[in-house]
PDB file of C-alpha atoms in Angstrom:
ATOM      1  CA  MET A   1      18.372   0.852   8.625  1.00  0.00           C
ATOM      2  CA  SER A   2      15.665   0.367   5.712  1.00  0.00           C
ATOM      3  CA  HIS A   3      13.345  -2.541   5.416  1.00  0.00           C
ATOM      4  CA  ASN A   4      15.462  -3.474   2.234  1.00  0.00           C
ATOM      5  CA  GLU A   5      18.508  -3.754   4.145  1.00  0.00           C
ATOM      6  CA  ASN A   6      17.073  -6.558   6.315  1.00  0.00           C
ATOM      7  CA  ARG A   7      16.794  -8.715   3.291  1.00  0.00           C
ATOM      8  CA  PRO A   8      18.980 -11.490   2.436  1.00  0.00           C
ATOM      9  CA  SER A   9      21.102 -11.012  -0.709  1.00  0.00           C
ATOM     10  CA  GLU A  10      19.439 -13.930  -2.369  1.00  0.00           C
ATOM     11  CA  LEU A  11      16.024 -14.842  -1.745  1.00  0.00           C
ATOM     12  CA  ARG A  12      14.615 -18.452  -2.046  1.00  0.00           C
ATOM     13  CA  VAL A  13      10.844 -19.126  -1.436  1.00  0.00           C
ATOM     14  CA  THR A  14      10.140 -22.780  -0.861  1.00  0.00           C
ATOM     15  CA  THR A  15       7.086 -24.804  -1.606  1.00  0.00           C
ATOM     16  CA  GLY A  16       6.446 -24.880   2.079  1.00  0.00           C
ATOM     17  CA  ASP A  17       6.590 -20.983   2.176  1.00  0.00           C
ATOM     18  CA  LEU A  18       3.974 -20.724  -0.604  1.00  0.00           C
ATOM     19  CA  ASP A  19       1.841 -23.158   0.917  1.00  0.00           C
ATOM     20  CA  ARG A  20       1.887 -21.316   4.308  1.00  0.00           C
ATOM     21  CA  TYR A  21       1.151 -17.873   2.335  1.00  0.00           C
ATOM     22  CA  PHE A  22      -1.774 -19.313   0.484  1.00  0.00           C
ATOM     23  CA  THR A  23      -3.123 -21.223   3.316  1.00  0.00           C
ATOM     24  CA  PHE A  24      -3.127 -18.052   5.537  1.00  0.00           C
ATOM     25  CA  LEU A  25      -4.792 -16.094   2.848  1.00  0.00           C
ATOM     26  CA  ARG A  26      -7.645 -18.612   2.569  1.00  0.00           C
ATOM     27  CA  HIS A  27      -7.958 -18.328   6.471  1.00  0.00           C
ATOM     28  CA  VAL A  28      -8.341 -14.623   6.365  1.00  0.00           C
ATOM     29  CA  LEU A  29     -10.756 -14.831   3.418  1.00  0.00           C
ATOM     30  CA  VAL A  30     -13.065 -17.439   4.933  1.00  0.00           C
ATOM     31  CA  ASN A  31     -12.803 -15.969   8.319  1.00  0.00           C
ATOM     32  CA  THR A  32     -13.766 -12.564   7.455  1.00  0.00           C
ATOM     33  CA  SER A  33     -16.358 -10.982   9.765  1.00  0.00           C
ATOM     34  CA  ALA A  34     -19.476  -9.119   8.689  1.00  0.00           C
ATOM     35  CA  THR A  35     -21.237  -6.760  11.168  1.00  0.00           C
ATOM     36  CA  ARG A  36     -23.877  -4.112  11.214  1.00  0.00           C
ATOM     37  CA  PRO A  37     -22.950  -0.511  12.527  1.00  0.00           C
ATOM     38  CA  ASP A  38     -23.905  -1.473  16.151  1.00  0.00           C
ATOM     39  CA  GLY A  39     -21.540  -4.449  16.033  1.00  0.00           C
ATOM     40  CA  GLU A  40     -24.209  -7.151  15.635  1.00  0.00           C
ATOM     41  CA  THR A  41     -22.525  -9.987  13.799  1.00  0.00           C
ATOM     42  CA  LEU A  42     -23.986 -11.240  10.414  1.00  0.00           C
ATOM     43  CA  ASP A  43     -23.613 -14.619   8.888  1.00  0.00           C
ATOM     44  CA  TYR A  44     -20.845 -14.134   6.122  1.00  0.00           C
ATOM     45  CA  ALA A  45     -22.931 -15.712   3.355  1.00  0.00           C
ATOM     46  CA  ALA A  46     -26.017 -13.703   4.545  1.00  0.00           C
ATOM     47  CA  ALA A  47     -23.964 -10.443   4.392  1.00  0.00           C
ATOM     48  CA  VAL A  48     -22.757 -11.322   0.778  1.00  0.00           C
ATOM     49  CA  SER A  49     -26.312 -12.087  -0.149  1.00  0.00           C
ATOM     50  CA  GLU A  50     -27.374  -8.752   1.372  1.00  0.00           C
ATOM     51  CA  SER A  51     -24.678  -6.913  -0.536  1.00  0.00           C
ATOM     52  CA  ILE A  52     -25.927  -8.336  -3.804  1.00  0.00           C
ATOM     53  CA  GLN A  53     -29.382  -7.282  -3.105  1.00  0.00           C
ATOM     54  CA  LEU A  54     -28.269  -3.813  -1.897  1.00  0.00           C
ATOM     55  CA  ALA A  55     -26.170  -3.184  -5.179  1.00  0.00           C
ATOM     56  CA  ARG A  56     -29.019  -4.473  -7.531  1.00  0.00           C
ATOM     57  CA  ALA A  57     -31.591  -2.514  -5.588  1.00  0.00           C
ATOM     58  CA  THR A  58     -29.395   0.650  -5.898  1.00  0.00           C
ATOM     59  CA  HIS A  59     -29.173   0.291  -9.738  1.00  0.00           C
ATOM     60  CA  ASP A  60     -32.909  -0.604 -10.112  1.00  0.00           C
ATOM     61  CA  ALA A  61     -33.743   2.694  -8.176  1.00  0.00           C
ATOM     62  CA  GLY A  62     -31.827   4.542 -10.907  1.00  0.00           C
ATOM     63  CA  ARG A  63     -29.130   5.183  -8.514  1.00  0.00           C
ATOM     64  CA  LYS A  64     -25.362   4.413  -8.632  1.00  0.00           C
ATOM     65  CA  ILE A  65     -22.696   2.572  -6.773  1.00  0.00           C
ATOM     66  CA  ILE A  66     -19.635   4.649  -5.772  1.00  0.00           C
ATOM     67  CA  PHE A  67     -16.365   2.945  -5.034  1.00  0.00           C
ATOM     68  CA  ILE A  68     -13.578   4.809  -2.986  1.00  0.00           C
ATOM     69  CA  GLY A  69     -10.189   3.902  -1.616  1.00  0.00           C
ATOM     70  CA  ASN A  70      -6.629   5.218  -1.417  1.00  0.00           C
ATOM     71  CA  GLY A  71      -3.557   3.601  -2.762  1.00  0.00           C
ATOM     72  CA  GLY A  72      -4.073  -0.139  -3.560  1.00  0.00           C
ATOM     73  CA  SER A  73      -7.598   0.304  -2.419  1.00  0.00           C
ATOM     74  CA  ALA A  74      -8.058   2.991  -5.069  1.00  0.00           C
ATOM     75  CA  ALA A  75      -6.970   0.301  -7.634  1.00  0.00           C
ATOM     76  CA  ILE A  76      -9.618  -2.009  -6.386  1.00  0.00           C
ATOM     77  CA  ALA A  77     -12.213   0.883  -6.543  1.00  0.00           C
ATOM     78  CA  SER A  78     -11.463   1.675 -10.075  1.00  0.00           C
ATOM     79  CA  HIS A  79     -11.346  -2.058 -11.120  1.00  0.00           C
ATOM     80  CA  MET A  80     -14.493  -2.764  -9.441  1.00  0.00           C
ATOM     81  CA  ALA A  81     -16.265   0.108 -10.858  1.00  0.00           C
ATOM     82  CA  THR A  82     -15.520  -0.928 -14.155  1.00  0.00           C
ATOM     83  CA  ASP A  83     -16.452  -4.604 -13.525  1.00  0.00           C
ATOM     84  CA  TYR A  84     -19.649  -3.822 -11.759  1.00  0.00           C
ATOM     85  CA  SER A  85     -20.711  -1.661 -14.662  1.00  0.00           C
ATOM     86  CA  LYS A  86     -19.463  -3.829 -17.669  1.00  0.00           C
ATOM     87  CA  ASN A  87     -19.861  -7.252 -16.358  1.00  0.00           C
ATOM     88  CA  GLY A  88     -22.666  -6.894 -13.842  1.00  0.00           C
ATOM     89  CA  GLY A  89     -24.798  -4.106 -15.723  1.00  0.00           C
ATOM     90  CA  LEU A  90     -24.749  -2.097 -12.514  1.00  0.00           C
ATOM     91  CA  ARG A  91     -24.266   1.678 -12.623  1.00  0.00           C
ATOM     92  CA  ALA A  92     -20.907   2.180 -10.960  1.00  0.00           C
ATOM     93  CA  MET A  93     -18.137   4.731 -10.613  1.00  0.00           C
ATOM     94  CA  SER A  94     -15.103   5.431  -8.762  1.00  0.00           C
ATOM     95  CA  MET A  95     -13.657   8.846  -7.658  1.00  0.00           C
ATOM     96  CA  ASN A  96     -10.012   8.525  -8.658  1.00  0.00           C
ATOM     97  CA  ASP A  97      -9.437  11.167 -11.314  1.00  0.00           C
ATOM     98  CA  GLY A  98      -5.999  12.528 -10.846  1.00  0.00           C
ATOM     99  CA  ALA A  99      -6.755  16.132 -11.512  1.00  0.00           C
ATOM    100  CA  THR A 100      -9.709  16.085  -9.403  1.00  0.00           C
ATOM    101  CA  LEU A 101      -7.936  14.521  -6.511  1.00  0.00           C
ATOM    102  CA  THR A 102      -4.933  17.028  -6.695  1.00  0.00           C
ATOM    103  CA  CYS A 103      -7.256  19.923  -7.042  1.00  0.00           C
ATOM    104  CA  LEU A 104      -9.373  19.183  -4.071  1.00  0.00           C
ATOM    105  CA  SER A 105      -6.369  18.052  -1.823  1.00  0.00           C
ATOM    106  CA  ASN A 106      -4.618  21.351  -2.795  1.00  0.00           C
ATOM    107  CA  ASP A 107      -7.616  23.498  -1.952  1.00  0.00           C
ATOM    108  CA  LEU A 108      -9.536  21.515   0.698  1.00  0.00           C
ATOM    109  CA  GLY A 109      -6.972  19.104   2.163  1.00  0.00           C
ATOM    110  CA  TYR A 110      -6.547  15.476   1.316  1.00  0.00           C
ATOM    111  CA  GLU A 111      -8.803  14.368   4.117  1.00  0.00           C
ATOM    112  CA  ASN A 112     -11.669  15.971   1.981  1.00  0.00           C
ATOM    113  CA  VAL A 113     -11.021  14.667  -1.453  1.00  0.00           C
ATOM    114  CA  PHE A 114     -13.712  11.967  -1.484  1.00  0.00           C
ATOM    115  CA  ALA A 115     -16.069  13.765   1.012  1.00  0.00           C
ATOM    116  CA  LYS A 116     -16.268  16.637  -1.507  1.00  0.00           C
ATOM    117  CA  GLN A 117     -16.820  14.672  -4.431  1.00  0.00           C
ATOM    118  CA  ILE A 118     -19.587  12.864  -2.878  1.00  0.00           C
ATOM    119  CA  ASP A 119     -21.200  16.207  -1.696  1.00  0.00           C
ATOM    120  CA  MET A 120     -21.172  17.280  -5.341  1.00  0.00           C
ATOM    121  CA  HIS A 121     -22.115  14.093  -6.990  1.00  0.00           C
ATOM    122  CA  ALA A 122     -23.874  11.581  -4.831  1.00  0.00           C
ATOM    123  CA  THR A 123     -27.817  11.569  -4.581  1.00  0.00           C
ATOM    124  CA  GLU A 124     -30.130  10.013  -2.001  1.00  0.00           C
ATOM    125  CA  GLY A 125     -30.139   6.366  -2.427  1.00  0.00           C
ATOM    126  CA  ASP A 126     -26.676   5.881  -3.796  1.00  0.00           C
ATOM    127  CA  LEU A 127     -24.393   3.160  -2.337  1.00  0.00           C
ATOM    128  CA  VAL A 128     -20.958   4.080  -1.327  1.00  0.00           C
ATOM    129  CA  VAL A 129     -18.436   1.210  -1.062  1.00  0.00           C
ATOM    130  CA  ALA A 130     -15.741   2.387   1.089  1.00  0.00           C
ATOM    131  CA  ILE A 131     -12.459   0.545   0.956  1.00  0.00           C
ATOM    132  CA  SER A 132      -9.555   0.970   3.539  1.00  0.00           C
ATOM    133  CA  SER A 133      -7.038  -1.522   4.708  1.00  0.00           C
ATOM    134  CA  SER A 134      -6.461   0.300   8.073  1.00  0.00           C
ATOM    135  CA  GLY A 135      -9.933   1.525   8.355  1.00  0.00           C
ATOM    136  CA  ARG A 136      -8.351   4.769   9.719  1.00  0.00           C
ATOM    137  CA  SER A 137      -7.978   6.891   6.590  1.00  0.00           C
ATOM    138  CA  GLU A 138      -9.713  10.211   7.242  1.00  0.00           C
ATOM    139  CA  SER A 139     -10.349  10.766   3.493  1.00  0.00           C
ATOM    140  CA  ILE A 140     -12.503   7.585   3.623  1.00  0.00           C
ATOM    141  CA  THR A 141     -14.284   8.128   7.062  1.00  0.00           C
ATOM    142  CA  ASN A 142     -15.087  11.726   6.032  1.00  0.00           C
ATOM    143  CA  ALA A 143     -16.593  10.726   2.813  1.00  0.00           C
ATOM    144  CA  VAL A 144     -18.787   7.900   4.466  1.00  0.00           C
ATOM    145  CA  ARG A 145     -20.213  10.724   6.864  1.00  0.00           C
ATOM    146  CA  VAL A 146     -21.080  12.706   4.085  1.00  0.00           C
ATOM    147  CA  ALA A 147     -22.650   9.892   1.991  1.00  0.00           C
ATOM    148  CA  ARG A 148     -24.842   9.315   5.273  1.00  0.00           C
ATOM    149  CA  GLU A 149     -25.950  13.031   5.244  1.00  0.00           C
ATOM    150  CA  ARG A 150     -26.901  12.635   1.713  1.00  0.00           C
ATOM    151  CA  GLY A 151     -29.199   9.793   2.372  1.00  0.00           C
ATOM    152  CA  GLY A 152     -26.898   7.142   0.915  1.00  0.00           C
ATOM    153  CA  ALA A 153     -26.220   3.494   1.903  1.00  0.00           C
ATOM    154  CA  VAL A 154     -22.664   2.416   3.005  1.00  0.00           C
ATOM    155  CA  LEU A 155     -20.837  -0.853   2.500  1.00  0.00           C
ATOM    156  CA  THR A 156     -17.333  -0.848   4.183  1.00  0.00           C
ATOM    157  CA  LEU A 157     -14.140  -3.121   3.824  1.00  0.00           C
ATOM    158  CA  SER A 158     -11.396  -2.764   6.254  1.00  0.00           C
ATOM    159  CA  GLY A 159      -8.670  -4.583   8.244  1.00  0.00           C
ATOM    160  CA  PHE A 160      -5.896  -4.239  10.629  1.00  0.00           C
ATOM    161  CA  ALA A 161      -7.127  -3.418  14.007  1.00  0.00           C
ATOM    162  CA  PRO A 162     -10.707  -4.811  14.822  1.00  0.00           C
ATOM    163  CA  GLY A 163     -11.777  -1.536  16.358  1.00  0.00           C
ATOM    164  CA  ASN A 164     -10.859   0.681  13.401  1.00  0.00           C
ATOM    165  CA  PRO A 165     -13.275   3.499  12.853  1.00  0.00           C
ATOM    166  CA  LEU A 166     -14.603   2.778   9.427  1.00  0.00           C
ATOM    167  CA  ARG A 167     -15.937  -0.651  10.679  1.00  0.00           C
ATOM    168  CA  ALA A 168     -18.839   1.045  12.661  1.00  0.00           C
ATOM    169  CA  LEU A 169     -19.932   3.257   9.981  1.00  0.00           C
ATOM    170  CA  GLY A 170     -21.456   1.095   7.212  1.00  0.00           C
ATOM    171  CA  ASP A 171     -24.827  -0.532   6.943  1.00  0.00           C
ATOM    172  CA  LEU A 172     -22.609  -3.673   6.214  1.00  0.00           C
ATOM    173  CA  ASN A 173     -19.174  -3.937   7.285  1.00  0.00           C
ATOM    174  CA  PHE A 174     -16.606  -6.621   6.277  1.00  0.00           C
ATOM    175  CA  TYR A 175     -13.555  -6.960   8.308  1.00  0.00           C
ATOM    176  CA  VAL A 176     -10.331  -8.963   7.420  1.00  0.00           C
ATOM    177  CA  ALA A 177      -8.414  -9.900  10.471  1.00  0.00           C
ATOM    178  CA  SER A 178      -4.761  -9.286   9.276  1.00  0.00           C
ATOM    179  CA  ASP A 179      -2.250  -6.353   9.683  1.00  0.00           C
ATOM    180  CA  GLN A 180      -0.533  -7.085   6.340  1.00  0.00           C
ATOM    181  CA  TYR A 181      -1.613  -4.940   3.429  1.00  0.00           C
ATOM    182  CA  GLY A 182      -1.277  -7.789   0.825  1.00  0.00           C
ATOM    183  CA  TYR A 183      -3.574 -10.180   2.738  1.00  0.00           C
ATOM    184  CA  VAL A 184      -6.124  -7.447   3.390  1.00  0.00           C
ATOM    185  CA  GLU A 185      -6.228  -6.129  -0.148  1.00  0.00           C
ATOM    186  CA  ILE A 186      -6.347  -9.381  -1.643  1.00  0.00           C
ATOM    187  CA  ALA A 187      -9.272 -10.251   0.565  1.00  0.00           C
ATOM    188  CA  HIS A 188     -11.097  -6.926  -0.175  1.00  0.00           C
ATOM    189  CA  LEU A 189     -10.712  -7.632  -3.983  1.00  0.00           C
ATOM    190  CA  ALA A 190     -11.833 -11.145  -3.683  1.00  0.00           C
ATOM    191  CA  ILE A 191     -14.975 -10.034  -1.450  1.00  0.00           C
ATOM    192  CA  CYS A 192     -15.989  -7.403  -3.945  1.00  0.00           C
ATOM    193  CA  HIS A 193     -15.678  -9.994  -6.860  1.00  0.00           C
ATOM    194  CA  ALA A 194     -17.592 -12.574  -5.075  1.00  0.00           C
ATOM    195  CA  VAL A 195     -20.420 -10.106  -4.674  1.00  0.00           C
ATOM    196  CA  LEU A 196     -20.421  -9.393  -8.269  1.00  0.00           C
ATOM    197  CA  ASP A 197     -19.752 -12.993  -9.556  1.00  0.00           C
ATOM    198  CA  PHE A 198     -22.686 -14.313  -7.561  1.00  0.00           C
ATOM    199  CA  SER A 199     -24.716 -11.518  -8.467  1.00  0.00           C
ATOM    200  CA  CYS A 200     -23.944 -12.456 -12.211  1.00  0.00           C
ATOM    201  CA  GLY A 201     -25.129 -16.188 -11.366  1.00  0.00           C
ATOM    202  CA  LEU A 202     -21.638 -17.791 -11.091  1.00  0.00           C
ATOM    203  CA  ILE A 203     -21.677 -21.371  -9.835  1.00  0.00           C
ATOM    204  CA  PRO A 204     -18.359 -22.067  -8.243  1.00  0.00           C
ATOM    205  CA  PRO A 205     -16.651 -25.393  -9.766  1.00  0.00           C
ATOM    206  CA  SER A 206     -16.176 -28.296  -7.380  1.00  0.00           C
ATOM    207  CA  LEU A 207     -12.738 -29.593  -6.849  1.00  0.00           C
ATOM    208  CA  SER A 208     -12.388 -33.039  -7.653  1.00  0.00           C
TER     209      SER A 208
END
């Protein structure tokens, strides 16, 4: 039986349903964990501040920020590369060109589609932002390892299992404690936006 067959014929969402949905979304956002590669826990605000400094230092050194992700995370990668460049004035790119992805996956296997691009285009001092809901995508973890070999810095965003492989590979690692794609992807997008928005001098409005 498919997932769709389990759904009632008429769906009704209540105010309480929405309240619980958005309350849990806020919960996963404000309780995101930030760690070093050795598992050392960082204060959340300190990790966001360090991410801002790392992104700006990368640009100021003449290097670039590279966003990578699959599926929904690929959309986040493309979105953020555009916003960091246009709104943040930071040199940024994603690696989601369709022809390139199909060429490399056909010739080298999908697990190497980002690793090969990083090998070809990354330089020492670049910053790779690796986004994976599960933290288990080989195409992402392989790319991070190549980025390390090329002398790049790495920032990761993951979710699902707390012991996922990606979480141990970045200089900074943000982990969202949920096993639902929607919550994890929204949280990852919000974290990336927070880094950019605060970098641009945003002062969050107070709620009366």
